[in-house]
Coordinates of C-alpha atoms in Angstrom, one line a residue:
M1 CA 7.8 24.0 28.5
N2 CA 5.0 23.1 30.9
S3 CA 1.8 22.1 29.2
G4 CA 0.0 21.0 32.3
A5 CA -0.3 17.5 31.0
S6 CA 0.9 14.6 33.2
L7 CA 3.9 12.6 32.0
S8 CA 3.4 9.0 31.0
Y9 CA 5.8 6.3 29.8
A10 CA 5.6 3.5 27.3
S11 CA 7.9 0.6 26.3
V12 CA 9.3 0.9 22.9
G13 CA 10.6 -2.1 20.9
M14 CA 12.4 -2.3 17.6
T15 CA 11.6 -4.8 14.9
P16 CA 12.2 -5.2 11.2
R17 CA 9.6 -3.2 9.2
P18 CA 7.1 -5.0 7.0
P19 CA 8.0 -5.2 3.3
R20 CA 7.0 -2.7 0.6
V21 CA 5.6 -4.7 -2.3
V22 CA 4.4 -3.9 -5.9
I23 CA 2.0 -6.5 -7.1
V24 CA 1.7 -6.6 -10.9
I25 CA -1.6 -7.5 -12.5
D26 CA -3.0 -7.5 -16.0
G27 CA -4.9 -4.3 -16.7
G28 CA -7.2 -6.0 -19.2
P29 CA -11.0 -6.6 -19.0
W30 CA -10.9 -8.6 -15.8
W31 CA -8.5 -6.2 -13.9
T32 CA -11.0 -5.5 -11.1
Y33 CA -11.1 -9.1 -10.0
L34 CA -7.3 -9.4 -10.2
A35 CA -7.0 -6.2 -8.1
R36 CA -9.4 -7.5 -5.5
R37 CA -7.7 -10.8 -5.4
A38 CA -4.2 -9.1 -5.0
L39 CA -5.7 -6.9 -2.2
Y40 CA -7.1 -10.0 -0.5
R41 CA -3.6 -11.5 -0.4
A42 CA -2.2 -8.3 0.8
S43 CA -4.8 -8.0 3.6
S44 CA -3.5 -11.3 5.0
I45 CA 0.1 -10.1 5.2
W46 CA 1.6 -8.0 8.0
G47 CA 1.9 -4.5 6.5
G48 CA -0.1 -5.5 3.4
A49 CA -2.2 -2.3 3.6
G50 CA 0.9 -0.6 2.2
F51 CA 1.3 -2.8 -0.9
A52 CA 0.9 -1.1 -4.3
I53 CA -1.2 -2.7 -7.1
V54 CA 0.2 -1.8 -10.6
P55 CA -1.5 -2.9 -13.9
H56 CA 0.0 -3.4 -17.2
H57 CA -1.3 -3.5 -20.8
A58 CA 0.2 -6.2 -23.0
G59 CA 3.3 -6.0 -20.8
K60 CA 3.6 -2.2 -20.8
V61 CA 3.2 -0.1 -17.7
H62 CA 2.0 3.6 -17.9
P63 CA 5.0 6.0 -17.5
A64 CA 3.3 7.8 -14.7
L65 CA 2.9 4.5 -12.7
L66 CA 6.6 3.6 -13.4
R67 CA 7.7 6.9 -11.9
A68 CA 5.4 6.4 -8.9
C69 CA 6.8 2.9 -8.4
E70 CA 10.3 4.4 -8.4
I71 CA 9.3 6.8 -5.7
Y72 CA 7.6 4.1 -3.7
D73 CA 10.9 2.1 -3.7
P74 CA 9.6 -1.4 -3.2
D75 CA 11.5 -4.3 -1.7
Y76 CA 9.8 -6.7 -4.0
V77 CA 8.1 -6.4 -7.4
L78 CA 5.9 -9.5 -7.8
A79 CA 3.7 -10.8 -10.5
Y80 CA 0.4 -12.1 -9.3
R81 CA -0.1 -15.4 -11.1
L82 CA -3.5 -16.4 -12.3
T83 CA -4.6 -20.0 -12.0
V84 CA -5.8 -22.4 -14.7
A85 CA -9.3 -21.9 -13.3
D86 CA -8.9 -18.1 -13.7
L87 CA -7.7 -18.3 -17.3
E88 CA -10.4 -20.8 -18.3
H89 CA -13.1 -18.7 -16.7
F90 CA -12.1 -15.5 -18.4
S91 CA -11.1 -17.1 -21.7
P92 CA -13.3 -20.2 -22.2
G93 CA -11.5 -22.9 -24.1
W94 CA -8.0 -21.6 -23.2
F95 CA -7.1 -24.9 -21.5
Q96 CA -5.8 -27.2 -24.2
I97 CA -3.9 -30.4 -23.7
R98 CA -2.9 -33.2 -26.0
G99 CA -3.1 -36.9 -25.4
E100 CA -0.4 -39.5 -26.1
D101 CA -1.5 -39.6 -29.7
G102 CA -0.7 -35.9 -30.1
K103 CA -4.4 -34.9 -30.6
L104 CA -6.1 -32.3 -28.4
L105 CA -8.3 -33.8 -25.7
E106 CA -12.0 -33.1 -25.9
G107 CA -15.1 -33.7 -24.0
E108 CA -14.9 -35.7 -20.9
E109 CA -11.2 -36.5 -21.2
R110 CA -10.4 -32.8 -21.4
Q111 CA -12.7 -32.0 -18.4
Q112 CA -11.0 -34.6 -16.3
M113 CA -7.6 -33.1 -17.0
L114 CA -9.0 -29.6 -16.4
D115 CA -10.4 -30.5 -13.0
Q116 CA -7.0 -31.8 -11.9
A117 CA -5.2 -28.6 -13.0
L118 CA -7.7 -25.9 -11.8
E119 CA -5.6 -24.6 -9.0
Q120 CA -2.3 -24.7 -10.8
P121 CA -0.7 -21.2 -11.0
I122 CA 0.4 -20.0 -14.5
A123 CA 3.2 -17.6 -15.3
V124 CA 1.9 -15.3 -18.0
A125 CA 4.6 -13.8 -20.2
D126 CA 3.1 -10.3 -20.3
D127 CA 3.0 -10.2 -16.5
L128 CA 6.7 -11.1 -16.3
T129 CA 7.6 -8.5 -18.9
A130 CA 5.8 -5.8 -16.9
R131 CA 7.3 -7.0 -13.7
D132 CA 10.8 -6.7 -15.2
E133 CA 10.0 -3.2 -16.5
I134 CA 9.0 -2.0 -13.1
A135 CA 11.9 -3.8 -11.4
A136 CA 14.4 -2.0 -13.7
V137 CA 13.5 1.4 -12.2
C138 CA 13.5 0.1 -8.6
S139 CA 16.0 -1.3 -6.1
Q140 CA 14.4 -4.5 -4.8
Y141 CA 16.0 -7.2 -2.8
Q142 CA 18.4 -9.4 -4.7
S143 CA 20.3 -12.6 -4.1
G144 CA 23.2 -14.5 -5.7
D145 CA 27.0 -14.0 -5.8
P146 CA 29.2 -11.2 -6.8
T147 CA 29.2 -12.4 -10.4
E148 CA 25.5 -12.9 -10.9
W149 CA 22.6 -11.3 -9.0
H150 CA 18.9 -11.8 -9.5
D151 CA 15.7 -10.6 -7.9
F152 CA 15.0 -12.4 -4.7
L153 CA 11.4 -13.0 -5.6
E154 CA 9.3 -12.7 -8.8
F155 CA 5.9 -14.0 -7.8
L156 CA 3.5 -13.5 -5.0
E157 CA 2.4 -17.0 -3.9
E158 CA -0.9 -17.7 -2.2
D159 CA 0.7 -19.4 0.9
D160 CA 4.2 -17.8 1.2
T161 CA 4.9 -17.6 4.9
S162 CA 8.7 -17.7 4.5
N163 CA 9.0 -14.2 3.1
F164 CA 5.9 -12.6 4.4
T165 CA 4.4 -12.7 7.9
P166 CA 0.7 -13.7 8.1
I167 CA -1.4 -11.4 10.1
T168 CA -2.6 -14.4 12.1
D169 CA 0.9 -14.7 13.5
I170 CA 0.8 -11.2 15.0
P171 CA 0.1 -11.2 18.8
D172 CA -3.0 -9.5 20.1
L173 CA -4.5 -9.2 16.6
W174 CA -8.0 -7.9 16.4
T175 CA -10.2 -10.9 15.6
G176 CA -13.6 -9.2 15.6
S177 CA -15.7 -7.7 12.8
V178 CA -13.9 -5.4 10.3
L179 CA -14.8 -3.1 7.4
A180 CA -13.9 -4.8 4.1
C181 CA -15.0 -5.4 0.5
P182 CA -17.7 -8.1 0.6
A183 CA -16.6 -11.2 -1.3
E184 CA -19.6 -10.9 -3.7
W185 CA -18.9 -7.3 -4.6
G186 CA -17.1 -7.0 -7.9
G187 CA -16.6 -4.2 -10.5
L188 CA -15.4 -0.7 -9.8
L189 CA -17.3 -0.2 -6.6
G190 CA -15.9 -3.5 -5.1
T191 CA -12.4 -2.5 -6.2
A192 CA -12.7 1.0 -4.6
V193 CA -13.9 -0.5 -1.3
A194 CA -11.1 -3.1 -1.5
S195 CA -8.4 -0.5 -2.0
H196 CA -9.8 1.7 0.8
A197 CA -10.5 -0.9 3.4
G198 CA -9.0 -4.2 2.3
V199 CA -10.5 -7.7 1.7
S200 CA -11.1 -10.3 4.4
A201 CA -12.8 -13.1 2.3
P202 CA -11.7 -14.5 -1.1
P203 CA -13.4 -12.4 -3.8
T204 CA -15.9 -14.2 -6.0
R205 CA -14.5 -14.4 -9.5
D206 CA -17.7 -13.8 -11.6
R207 CA -19.3 -10.9 -9.8
D208 CA -19.8 -7.5 -11.3
E209 CA -21.0 -4.2 -9.8
P210 CA -23.0 -4.8 -6.6
E211 CA -26.6 -3.5 -6.3
V212 CA -26.5 -1.0 -3.4
S213 CA -29.2 1.3 -2.0
D214 CA -29.1 5.0 -2.7
N215 CA -28.4 5.6 1.0
D216 CA -25.5 3.1 1.0
R217 CA -24.0 4.8 -2.1
T218 CA -24.3 8.2 -0.5
E219 CA -22.5 6.9 2.6
L220 CA -19.8 5.1 0.6
S221 CA -19.0 8.2 -1.5
S222 CA -18.1 10.2 1.6
W223 CA -16.2 7.3 3.3
L224 CA -14.1 6.6 0.2
L225 CA -13.1 10.2 0.1
G226 CA -11.9 10.1 3.7
A227 CA -14.5 12.4 5.2
D228 CA -14.2 12.5 9.0
W229 CA -18.0 12.6 9.3
A230 CA -18.6 9.6 7.1
T231 CA -20.5 6.5 8.5
P232 CA -19.7 3.4 6.5
P233 CA -22.8 1.3 5.7
H234 CA -23.3 -2.0 7.4
S235 CA -23.1 -3.7 3.9
V236 CA -19.3 -3.5 4.1
V237 CA -19.0 -5.1 7.6
W238 CA -17.3 -8.5 7.5
H239 CA -18.1 -10.8 10.4
P240 CA -15.8 -13.7 11.3
A241 CA -18.7 -15.1 13.3
A242 CA -22.1 -14.1 14.4
A243 CA -22.1 -10.5 15.5
T244 CA -24.7 -7.8 16.4
G245 CA -24.5 -4.1 17.3
V246 CA -21.5 -3.2 15.2
D247 CA -20.8 0.5 15.1
T248 CA -19.2 1.2 11.7
R249 CA -17.8 4.5 12.9
T250 CA -15.4 2.7 15.2
T251 CA -14.9 -0.6 13.5
P252 CA -11.4 -1.2 12.2
T253 CA -10.8 -2.1 8.5
A254 CA -9.1 -5.2 7.1
H255 CA -6.2 -2.8 6.3
D256 CA -6.0 -1.8 9.9
R257 CA -5.6 -5.4 10.9
S258 CA -2.5 -5.7 8.7
L259 CA -1.0 -2.7 10.4
A260 CA -1.2 -4.1 13.9
H261 CA 1.6 -2.8 16.1
L262 CA 2.8 -0.4 13.4
V263 CA 2.9 3.4 13.8
P264 CA 3.1 5.5 10.7
L265 CA 6.0 7.9 10.6
T266 CA 6.3 10.9 8.3
S267 CA 9.3 13.2 7.6
G268 CA 9.6 16.5 6.0
P269 CA 7.3 19.5 6.1
Q270 CA 3.6 19.1 5.6
H271 CA 3.5 22.6 4.1
R272 CA 2.3 23.0 0.5
R273 CA 1.1 19.4 0.4
T274 CA -0.7 18.3 -2.7
G275 CA -3.7 16.0 -2.7
L276 CA -4.7 14.0 -5.7
L277 CA -8.2 13.1 -6.8
V278 CA -8.2 10.7 -9.7
I279 CA -11.4 10.5 -11.9
G280 CA -12.0 7.6 -14.3
D281 CA -12.7 3.9 -14.6
S282 CA -9.4 2.4 -15.8
A283 CA -7.0 0.2 -14.0
D284 CA -4.4 3.0 -14.4
D285 CA -6.7 5.5 -12.6
F286 CA -7.1 3.1 -9.7
A287 CA -3.4 2.4 -9.4
L288 CA -2.4 6.1 -9.7
A289 CA -4.6 7.1 -6.8
R290 CA -3.4 4.2 -4.6
L291 CA 0.3 4.9 -5.4
W292 CA -0.2 8.6 -4.7
R293 CA -1.7 7.8 -1.3
L294 CA 1.1 5.4 -0.4
N295 CA 3.8 7.9 -1.5
F296 CA 2.4 11.2 -0.4
G297 CA -0.9 10.7 1.3
D298 CA -4.3 12.2 0.3
G299 CA -4.8 10.1 -2.9
Y300 CA -8.4 9.3 -3.8
W301 CA -10.1 7.5 -6.7
L302 CA -13.6 8.3 -7.9
P303 CA -14.9 5.9 -10.5
S304 CA -18.1 6.6 -12.4
V305 CA -20.1 4.1 -10.3
L306 CA -20.2 6.7 -7.6
G307 CA -22.0 9.1 -9.9
T308 CA -19.3 11.2 -11.3
D309 CA -20.8 10.8 -14.8
Q310 CA -24.3 11.9 -13.7
P311 CA -25.6 15.5 -14.4
T312 CA -26.0 16.1 -10.7
M313 CA -23.6 14.5 -8.2
L314 CA -24.2 13.3 -4.7
W315 CA -24.0 16.1 -2.2
T316 CA -21.5 14.0 -0.2
I317 CA -18.9 14.1 -3.0
G318 CA -19.0 17.9 -3.2
S319 CA -18.9 18.3 0.5
A320 CA -16.1 15.8 1.1
V321 CA -14.0 17.3 -1.7
D322 CA -14.6 20.8 -0.4
R323 CA -13.5 19.8 3.1
L324 CA -10.4 18.1 1.7
Q325 CA -9.5 21.3 -0.2
R326 CA -9.9 23.4 2.9
R327 CA -7.8 21.1 5.0
L328 CA -5.0 21.2 2.5
A329 CA -5.3 24.9 2.0
R330 CA -4.7 25.5 5.8
R331 CA -1.1 24.5 5.1
S332 CA -0.9 26.2 1.7
G333 CA -1.5 23.0 -0.1
H334 CA -4.0 22.3 -2.8
L335 CA -6.0 19.5 -4.4
A336 CA -5.2 18.4 -8.0
I337 CA -7.7 16.5 -10.1
T338 CA -6.5 14.3 -12.9
S339 CA -7.3 11.2 -14.9
S340 CA -5.4 8.7 -17.1
S341 CA -8.5 7.8 -19.1
L342 CA -10.7 10.9 -19.5
P343 CA -10.0 13.7 -22.0
A344 CA -9.4 17.1 -20.5
Q345 CA -12.8 18.5 -21.4
D346 CA -14.6 15.6 -19.6
L347 CA -12.4 16.1 -16.6
E348 CA -13.1 19.8 -16.5
D349 CA -16.8 19.0 -16.7
V350 CA -16.6 16.6 -13.7
R351 CA -14.7 19.3 -11.7
N352 CA -17.4 21.9 -12.5
R353 CA -20.2 19.7 -11.5
M354 CA -18.4 18.5 -8.4
T355 CA -17.9 22.1 -7.1
S356 CA -21.2 23.5 -8.2
E357 CA -23.7 24.7 -5.6
G358 CA -26.4 22.5 -7.3
A359 CA -24.7 19.2 -6.3
T360 CA -27.2 17.1 -4.4

C-alpha cells in the first residue's frame, strides 16, 4: 500500500517495564491528604502515573475495588505508612510514651520525645489487613524458598531506590515547568487534580479545599474530564525555578514526567468500549474512577466541588461529557455513570442536570 508518506526509521530498545503498584491508604476522614501524599510519591517514580490508590475502611476494601485490583494485576501491593507526625496531627494526643517509672510522659518531656519521633513511619494494623486482602486476589512478586514464600514488599518507603527507579535517574528527563496539584491545595479538588496530573511538591498536611476563581473552576472542570479543547489554568503550573510565558495547553504534567521514554500499548478491539464517569465525594469514588482509567481507559471522577450538587452545572461539564459520549459512540461504545456513595435517585438527578440544555 502506497500512502504517499515518506519512510523514516527509528532505533528501538528493550528495557524492563516499570512496576504496577497498588498503594493502600486509609479511607477515613483524612483520606484526601493520604491520596495526595501517595500520588506525590508515585510522581517521583518511573511509571508512577500508572499506580493505583486504593482506600480501605477499618481494614476492609470495597468489593468493586477488589475486583478492579485483580484486573489491574499489580506487581506490588503496598501500604503507605503514616508518620508519627501524621497521626499526632490527625489525632491529637495519639502519641503516648512512658518513662522509666512506667508513667505516661507529659508536658515538656513528652514534647521532646515527640519531636525526636516525628518522622518515624508507623505500621497501622488496618492498613496491613487491607493490604493482605488485596494481595490475596492478586499475583504480586514474592520471594523465599520452595517451602515458604512471602510478598517481596509490603510498604512503600519514602526513599526506596532499590526497588523503584526515581524519575531523576531517567536520561533526558523534562526539567521545566509541569502541570501538577499545588502543594497547598487540599480537599477533593486538590485530590482530583493530583490524580489527573500528578504532584511535584510535598502536599501540605493541613490544607482543605482551595479557593479558586470561577474562571479557574470552569477551566478545571473541562480539563479533568479530558476535553481536548480544555486550557488548564495557570494556578496548576508548578515551576522548578523562575519561569514566564508558560503555555498550559502544551505544558506536560507531573504524570507525563514519570512516563518518560514509555509508549502506551493497547491490545484488543476498541469497539464497544465503555467509559465510566464516577460521581461522589468518597475515597471509593476516587479510587474506582482511577482504577477504571488504568484498566480500561476513559475513567473520570466528578466530586461535588466541581458543582455537581448545584441546581445548574457549569456548561463545560455538560459539553465535555457530551463530547465524551459522542467519541465513544463512534465505536459503538457508551458512557456509564455510577457512584459508590450516592443513592440511585441522587445519581439520576445529577445525570439529568448534566445533560439538560439549561446547563451553564
